[in-house]
Short mmCIF file of C-alpha atoms and ligand atoms in Angstrom, two decimals:
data_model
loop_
_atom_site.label_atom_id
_atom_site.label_comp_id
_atom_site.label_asym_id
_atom_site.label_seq_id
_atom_site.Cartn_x
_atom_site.Cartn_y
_atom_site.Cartn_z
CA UNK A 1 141.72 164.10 -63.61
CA UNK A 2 138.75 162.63 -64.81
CA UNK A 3 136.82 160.23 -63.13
CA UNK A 4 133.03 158.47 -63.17
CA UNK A 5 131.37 157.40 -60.25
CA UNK A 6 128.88 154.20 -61.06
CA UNK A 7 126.80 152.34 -58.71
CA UNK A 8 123.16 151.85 -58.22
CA UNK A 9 120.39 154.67 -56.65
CA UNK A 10 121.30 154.60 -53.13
CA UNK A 11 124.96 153.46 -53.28
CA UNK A 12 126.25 156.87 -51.88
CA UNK A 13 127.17 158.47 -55.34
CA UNK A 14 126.76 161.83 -54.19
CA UNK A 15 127.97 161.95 -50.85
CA UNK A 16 131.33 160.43 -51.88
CA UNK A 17 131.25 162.74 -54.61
CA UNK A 18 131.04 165.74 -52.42
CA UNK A 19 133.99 164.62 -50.98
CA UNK A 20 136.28 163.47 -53.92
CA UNK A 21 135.57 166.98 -55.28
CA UNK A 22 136.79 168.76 -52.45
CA UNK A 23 139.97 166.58 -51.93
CA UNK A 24 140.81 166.52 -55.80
CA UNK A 25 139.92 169.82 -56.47
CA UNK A 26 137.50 169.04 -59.31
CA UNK A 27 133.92 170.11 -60.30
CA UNK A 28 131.31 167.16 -59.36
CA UNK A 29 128.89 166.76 -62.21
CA UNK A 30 125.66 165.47 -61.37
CA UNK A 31 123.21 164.61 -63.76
CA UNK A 32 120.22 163.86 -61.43
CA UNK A 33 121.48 167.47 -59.23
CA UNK A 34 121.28 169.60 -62.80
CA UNK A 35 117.62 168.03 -63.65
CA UNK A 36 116.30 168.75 -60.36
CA UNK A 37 117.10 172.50 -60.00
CA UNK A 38 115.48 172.53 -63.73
CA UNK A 39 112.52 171.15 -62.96
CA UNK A 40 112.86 173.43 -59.53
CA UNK A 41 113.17 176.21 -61.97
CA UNK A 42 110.39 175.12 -64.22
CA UNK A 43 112.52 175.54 -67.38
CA UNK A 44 111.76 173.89 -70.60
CA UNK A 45 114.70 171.04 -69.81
CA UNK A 46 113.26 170.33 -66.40
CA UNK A 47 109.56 169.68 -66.75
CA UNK A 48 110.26 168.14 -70.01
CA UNK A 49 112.31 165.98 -67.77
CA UNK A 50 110.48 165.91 -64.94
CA UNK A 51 108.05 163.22 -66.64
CA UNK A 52 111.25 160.59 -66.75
CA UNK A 53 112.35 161.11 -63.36
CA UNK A 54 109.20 160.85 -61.16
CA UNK A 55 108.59 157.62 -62.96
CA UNK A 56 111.96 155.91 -62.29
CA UNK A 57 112.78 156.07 -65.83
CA UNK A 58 115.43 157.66 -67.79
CA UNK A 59 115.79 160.72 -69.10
CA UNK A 60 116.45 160.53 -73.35
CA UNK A 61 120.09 160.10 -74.09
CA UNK A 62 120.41 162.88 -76.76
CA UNK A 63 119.16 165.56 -74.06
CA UNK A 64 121.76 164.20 -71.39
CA UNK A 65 124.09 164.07 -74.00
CA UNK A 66 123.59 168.08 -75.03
CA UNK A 67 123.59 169.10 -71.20
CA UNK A 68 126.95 167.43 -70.46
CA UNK A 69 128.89 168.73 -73.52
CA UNK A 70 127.92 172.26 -72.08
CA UNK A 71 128.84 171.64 -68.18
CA UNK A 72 132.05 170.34 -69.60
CA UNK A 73 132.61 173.26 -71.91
CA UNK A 74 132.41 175.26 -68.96
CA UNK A 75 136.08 177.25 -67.29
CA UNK A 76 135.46 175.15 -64.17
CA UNK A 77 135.71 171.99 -66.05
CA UNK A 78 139.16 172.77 -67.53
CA UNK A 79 141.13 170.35 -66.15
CA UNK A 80 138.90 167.43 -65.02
CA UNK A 81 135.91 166.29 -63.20
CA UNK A 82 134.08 163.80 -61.69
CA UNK A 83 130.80 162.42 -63.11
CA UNK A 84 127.66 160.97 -60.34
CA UNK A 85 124.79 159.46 -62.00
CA UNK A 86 126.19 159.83 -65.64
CA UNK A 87 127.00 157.53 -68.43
CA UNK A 88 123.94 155.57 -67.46
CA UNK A 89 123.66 153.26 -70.68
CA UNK A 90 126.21 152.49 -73.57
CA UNK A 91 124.79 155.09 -75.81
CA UNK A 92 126.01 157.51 -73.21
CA UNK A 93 129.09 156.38 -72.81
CA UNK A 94 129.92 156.41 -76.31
CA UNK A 95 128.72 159.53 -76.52
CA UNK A 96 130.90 160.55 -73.62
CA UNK A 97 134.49 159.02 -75.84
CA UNK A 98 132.96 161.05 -78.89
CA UNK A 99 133.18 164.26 -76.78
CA UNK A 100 136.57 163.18 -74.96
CA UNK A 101 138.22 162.20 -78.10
CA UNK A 102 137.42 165.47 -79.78
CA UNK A 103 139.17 167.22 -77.25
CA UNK A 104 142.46 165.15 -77.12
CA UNK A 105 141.49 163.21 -73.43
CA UNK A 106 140.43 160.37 -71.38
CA UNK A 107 138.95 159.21 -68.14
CA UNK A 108 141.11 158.19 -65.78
CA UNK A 109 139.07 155.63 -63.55
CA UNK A 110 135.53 154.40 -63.32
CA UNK A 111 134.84 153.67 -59.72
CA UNK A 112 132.04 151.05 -59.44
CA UNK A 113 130.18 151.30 -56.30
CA UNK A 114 129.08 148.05 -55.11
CA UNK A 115 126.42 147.79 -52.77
CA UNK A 116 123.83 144.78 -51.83
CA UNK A 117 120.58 145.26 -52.73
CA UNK A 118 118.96 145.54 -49.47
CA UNK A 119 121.50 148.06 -48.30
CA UNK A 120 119.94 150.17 -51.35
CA UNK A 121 116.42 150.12 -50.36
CA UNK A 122 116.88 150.54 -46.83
CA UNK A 123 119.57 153.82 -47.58
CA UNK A 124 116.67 155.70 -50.16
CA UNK A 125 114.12 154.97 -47.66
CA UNK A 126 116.17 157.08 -44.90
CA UNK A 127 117.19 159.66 -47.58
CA UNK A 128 115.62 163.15 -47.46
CA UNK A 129 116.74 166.53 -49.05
CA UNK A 130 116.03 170.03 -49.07
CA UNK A 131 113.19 171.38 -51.19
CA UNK A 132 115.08 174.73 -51.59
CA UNK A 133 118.98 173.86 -52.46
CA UNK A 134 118.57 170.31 -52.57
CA UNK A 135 121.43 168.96 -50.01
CA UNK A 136 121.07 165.36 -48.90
CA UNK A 137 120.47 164.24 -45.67
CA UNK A 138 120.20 160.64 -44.26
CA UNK A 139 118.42 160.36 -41.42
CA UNK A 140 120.74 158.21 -39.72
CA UNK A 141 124.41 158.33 -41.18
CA UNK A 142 123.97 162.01 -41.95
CA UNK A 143 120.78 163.96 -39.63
CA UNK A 144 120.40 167.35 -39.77
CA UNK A 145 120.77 169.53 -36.61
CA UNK A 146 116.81 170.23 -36.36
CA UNK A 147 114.37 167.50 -37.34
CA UNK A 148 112.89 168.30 -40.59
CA UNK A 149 114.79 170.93 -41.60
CA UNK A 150 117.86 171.69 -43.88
CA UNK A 151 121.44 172.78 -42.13
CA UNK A 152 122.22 174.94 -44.96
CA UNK A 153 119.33 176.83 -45.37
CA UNK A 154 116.77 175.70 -43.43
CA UNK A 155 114.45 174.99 -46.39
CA UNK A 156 111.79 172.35 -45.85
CA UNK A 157 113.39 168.84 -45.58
CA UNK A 158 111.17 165.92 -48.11
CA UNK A 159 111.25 162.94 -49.54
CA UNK A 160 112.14 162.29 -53.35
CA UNK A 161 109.32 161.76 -55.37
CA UNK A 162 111.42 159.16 -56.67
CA UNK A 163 112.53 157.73 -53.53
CA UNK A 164 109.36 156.14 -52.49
CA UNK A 165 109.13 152.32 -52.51
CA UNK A 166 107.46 152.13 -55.79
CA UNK A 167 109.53 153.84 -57.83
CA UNK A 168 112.47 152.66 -56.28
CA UNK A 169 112.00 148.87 -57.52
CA UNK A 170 111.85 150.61 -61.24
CA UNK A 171 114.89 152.47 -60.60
CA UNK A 172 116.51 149.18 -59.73
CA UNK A 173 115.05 147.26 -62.50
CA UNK A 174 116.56 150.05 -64.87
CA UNK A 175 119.72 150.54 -63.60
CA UNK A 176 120.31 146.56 -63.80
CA UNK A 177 119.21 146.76 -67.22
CA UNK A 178 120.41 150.17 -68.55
CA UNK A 179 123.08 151.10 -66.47
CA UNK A 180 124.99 147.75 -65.20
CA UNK A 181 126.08 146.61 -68.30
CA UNK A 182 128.42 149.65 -68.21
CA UNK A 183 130.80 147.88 -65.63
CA UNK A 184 131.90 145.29 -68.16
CA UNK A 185 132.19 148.22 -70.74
CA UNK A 186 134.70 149.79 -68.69
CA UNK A 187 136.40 146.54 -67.48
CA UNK A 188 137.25 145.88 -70.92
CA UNK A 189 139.11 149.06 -71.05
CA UNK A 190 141.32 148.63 -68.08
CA UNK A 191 139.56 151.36 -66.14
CA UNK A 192 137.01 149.91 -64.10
CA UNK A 193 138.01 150.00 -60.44
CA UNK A 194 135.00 147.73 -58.19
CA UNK A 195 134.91 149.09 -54.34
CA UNK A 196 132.48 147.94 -51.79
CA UNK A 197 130.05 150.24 -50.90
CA UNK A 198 129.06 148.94 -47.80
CA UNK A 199 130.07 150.13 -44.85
CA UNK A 200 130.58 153.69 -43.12
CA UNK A 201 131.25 156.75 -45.24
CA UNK A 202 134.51 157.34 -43.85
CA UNK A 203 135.55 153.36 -44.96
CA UNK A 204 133.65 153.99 -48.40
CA UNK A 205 135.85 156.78 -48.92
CA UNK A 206 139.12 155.62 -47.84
CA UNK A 207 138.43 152.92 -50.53
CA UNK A 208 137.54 155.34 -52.86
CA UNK A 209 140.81 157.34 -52.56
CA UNK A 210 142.95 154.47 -52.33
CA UNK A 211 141.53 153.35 -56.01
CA UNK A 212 141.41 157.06 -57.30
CA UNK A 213 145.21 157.38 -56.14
CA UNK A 214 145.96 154.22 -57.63
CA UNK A 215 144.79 155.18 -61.10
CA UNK A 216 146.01 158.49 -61.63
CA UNK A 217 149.60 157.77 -60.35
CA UNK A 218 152.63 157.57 -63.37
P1 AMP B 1 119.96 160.48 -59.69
O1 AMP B 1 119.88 161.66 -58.80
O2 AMP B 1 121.31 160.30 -60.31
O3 AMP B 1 119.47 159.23 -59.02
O4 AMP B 1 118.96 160.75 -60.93
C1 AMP B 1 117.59 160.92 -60.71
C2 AMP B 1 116.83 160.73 -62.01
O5 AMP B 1 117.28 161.68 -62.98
C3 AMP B 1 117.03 159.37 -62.68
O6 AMP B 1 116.18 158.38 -62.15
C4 AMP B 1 116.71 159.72 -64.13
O7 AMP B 1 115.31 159.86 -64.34
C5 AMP B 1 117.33 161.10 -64.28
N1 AMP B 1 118.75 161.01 -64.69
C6 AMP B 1 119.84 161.42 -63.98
N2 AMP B 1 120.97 161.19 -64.67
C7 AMP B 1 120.60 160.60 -65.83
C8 AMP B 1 121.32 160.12 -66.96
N3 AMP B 1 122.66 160.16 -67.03
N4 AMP B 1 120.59 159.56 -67.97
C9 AMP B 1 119.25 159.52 -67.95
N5 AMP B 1 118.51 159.95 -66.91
C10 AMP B 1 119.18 160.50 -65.85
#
């Protein structure tokens, strides 16, 4: 199974992600998650990409491009996987059919998550994560057990430097330029499926599976 999750920063991408993977079985690939722990790492990829993210911007399609034909070459990636945060603009996505093509498969569904605006701003400015393994915390759908710190690790828990108000209103601007357009892309192929992202995560997700099911059944 191969699925993409779209929707806007904010919309719950990963955390619904989390989950799919664990129900389906699949790897989640996550574009913004691989940058991170390179720029964590200091490797060439990450502080070359570093510059992109911490100004809302996106990161050059031929380098997203070369870093998803590798995840997907990987054993874990054999038989499907879920994309958060990636196609992000056309050039992407046709990149993405190039690579699909040349192996002989398809997606399955494109799950657009649709959520308001406001709901968007007011979600990134509760989100924090840990500056050792990077899990996501909310701090009021999803709090860790003690203030400030991460429940996996206990690493230090911060704020994206991406997150903050600023940045966020380019992030929005970009993905309604770059990244929206991508809904009637895969509308015209029969594979968009739109769910409402608003709501509790348990409701997001029952959506989610219901359209997921839907899609991949004979
Ligand atoms: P995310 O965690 O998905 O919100 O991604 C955080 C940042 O990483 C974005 O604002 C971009 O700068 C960069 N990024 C992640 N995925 C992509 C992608 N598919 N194309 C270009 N830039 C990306």
């Amino acid at each position: 199974m191969r699925l993409v999750l779209l929707g806007p920063p904010g919309a719950g991408k990963g955390t619904q992600a989390e989950r799919i993977s664990r129900e389906f079985g699949i790897p989640k690939i996550s574009t913004g998650d691989i940058l991170r722990e390179a720029a964590r790492n200091g490797s060439e990829l990450g502080l070359k990409a570093k510059g992109y993210m911490d100004k809302g911007d996106l990161v050059p399609d031929d380098v997203i491009l070369g870093l998803i034909e590798e995840r997907i070459s990987s054993d874990d990636a054999a038989n499907g996987f879920l994309f958060d945060g990636f196609p992000r603009t056309i050039a992407q996505a046709e990149g993405l059919d190039r690579m699909l093509s040349s192996r002989g498969v398809t997606l399955d569904v494109v799950i657009s998550l649709d959520v308001t605006e406001e709901n968007v701003i007011e979600r990134l400015s509760r989100r924090y994560v840990c500056s050792e393994c990077g899990r996501v915390f909310n701090l009021v759908t999803k709090a860790p057990a003690r203030k400030g710190l991460c429940d996996a690790c206990g690493g230090k828990l911060i704020q994206r430097e991406d997150d903050r108000r600023e940045t966020v209103a380019e992030r929005l601007r970009v993905y309604n330029e770059q990244t929206d357009p991508l809904r009637g892309f895969y509308r015209q192929r029969s594979i968009l499926a739109a769910v409402d992202g608003n709501g509790t995560l348990e409701e997001v997700y029952g959506r989610i599976r219901r359209e997921i099911t839907r899609g991949i059944s004979p």
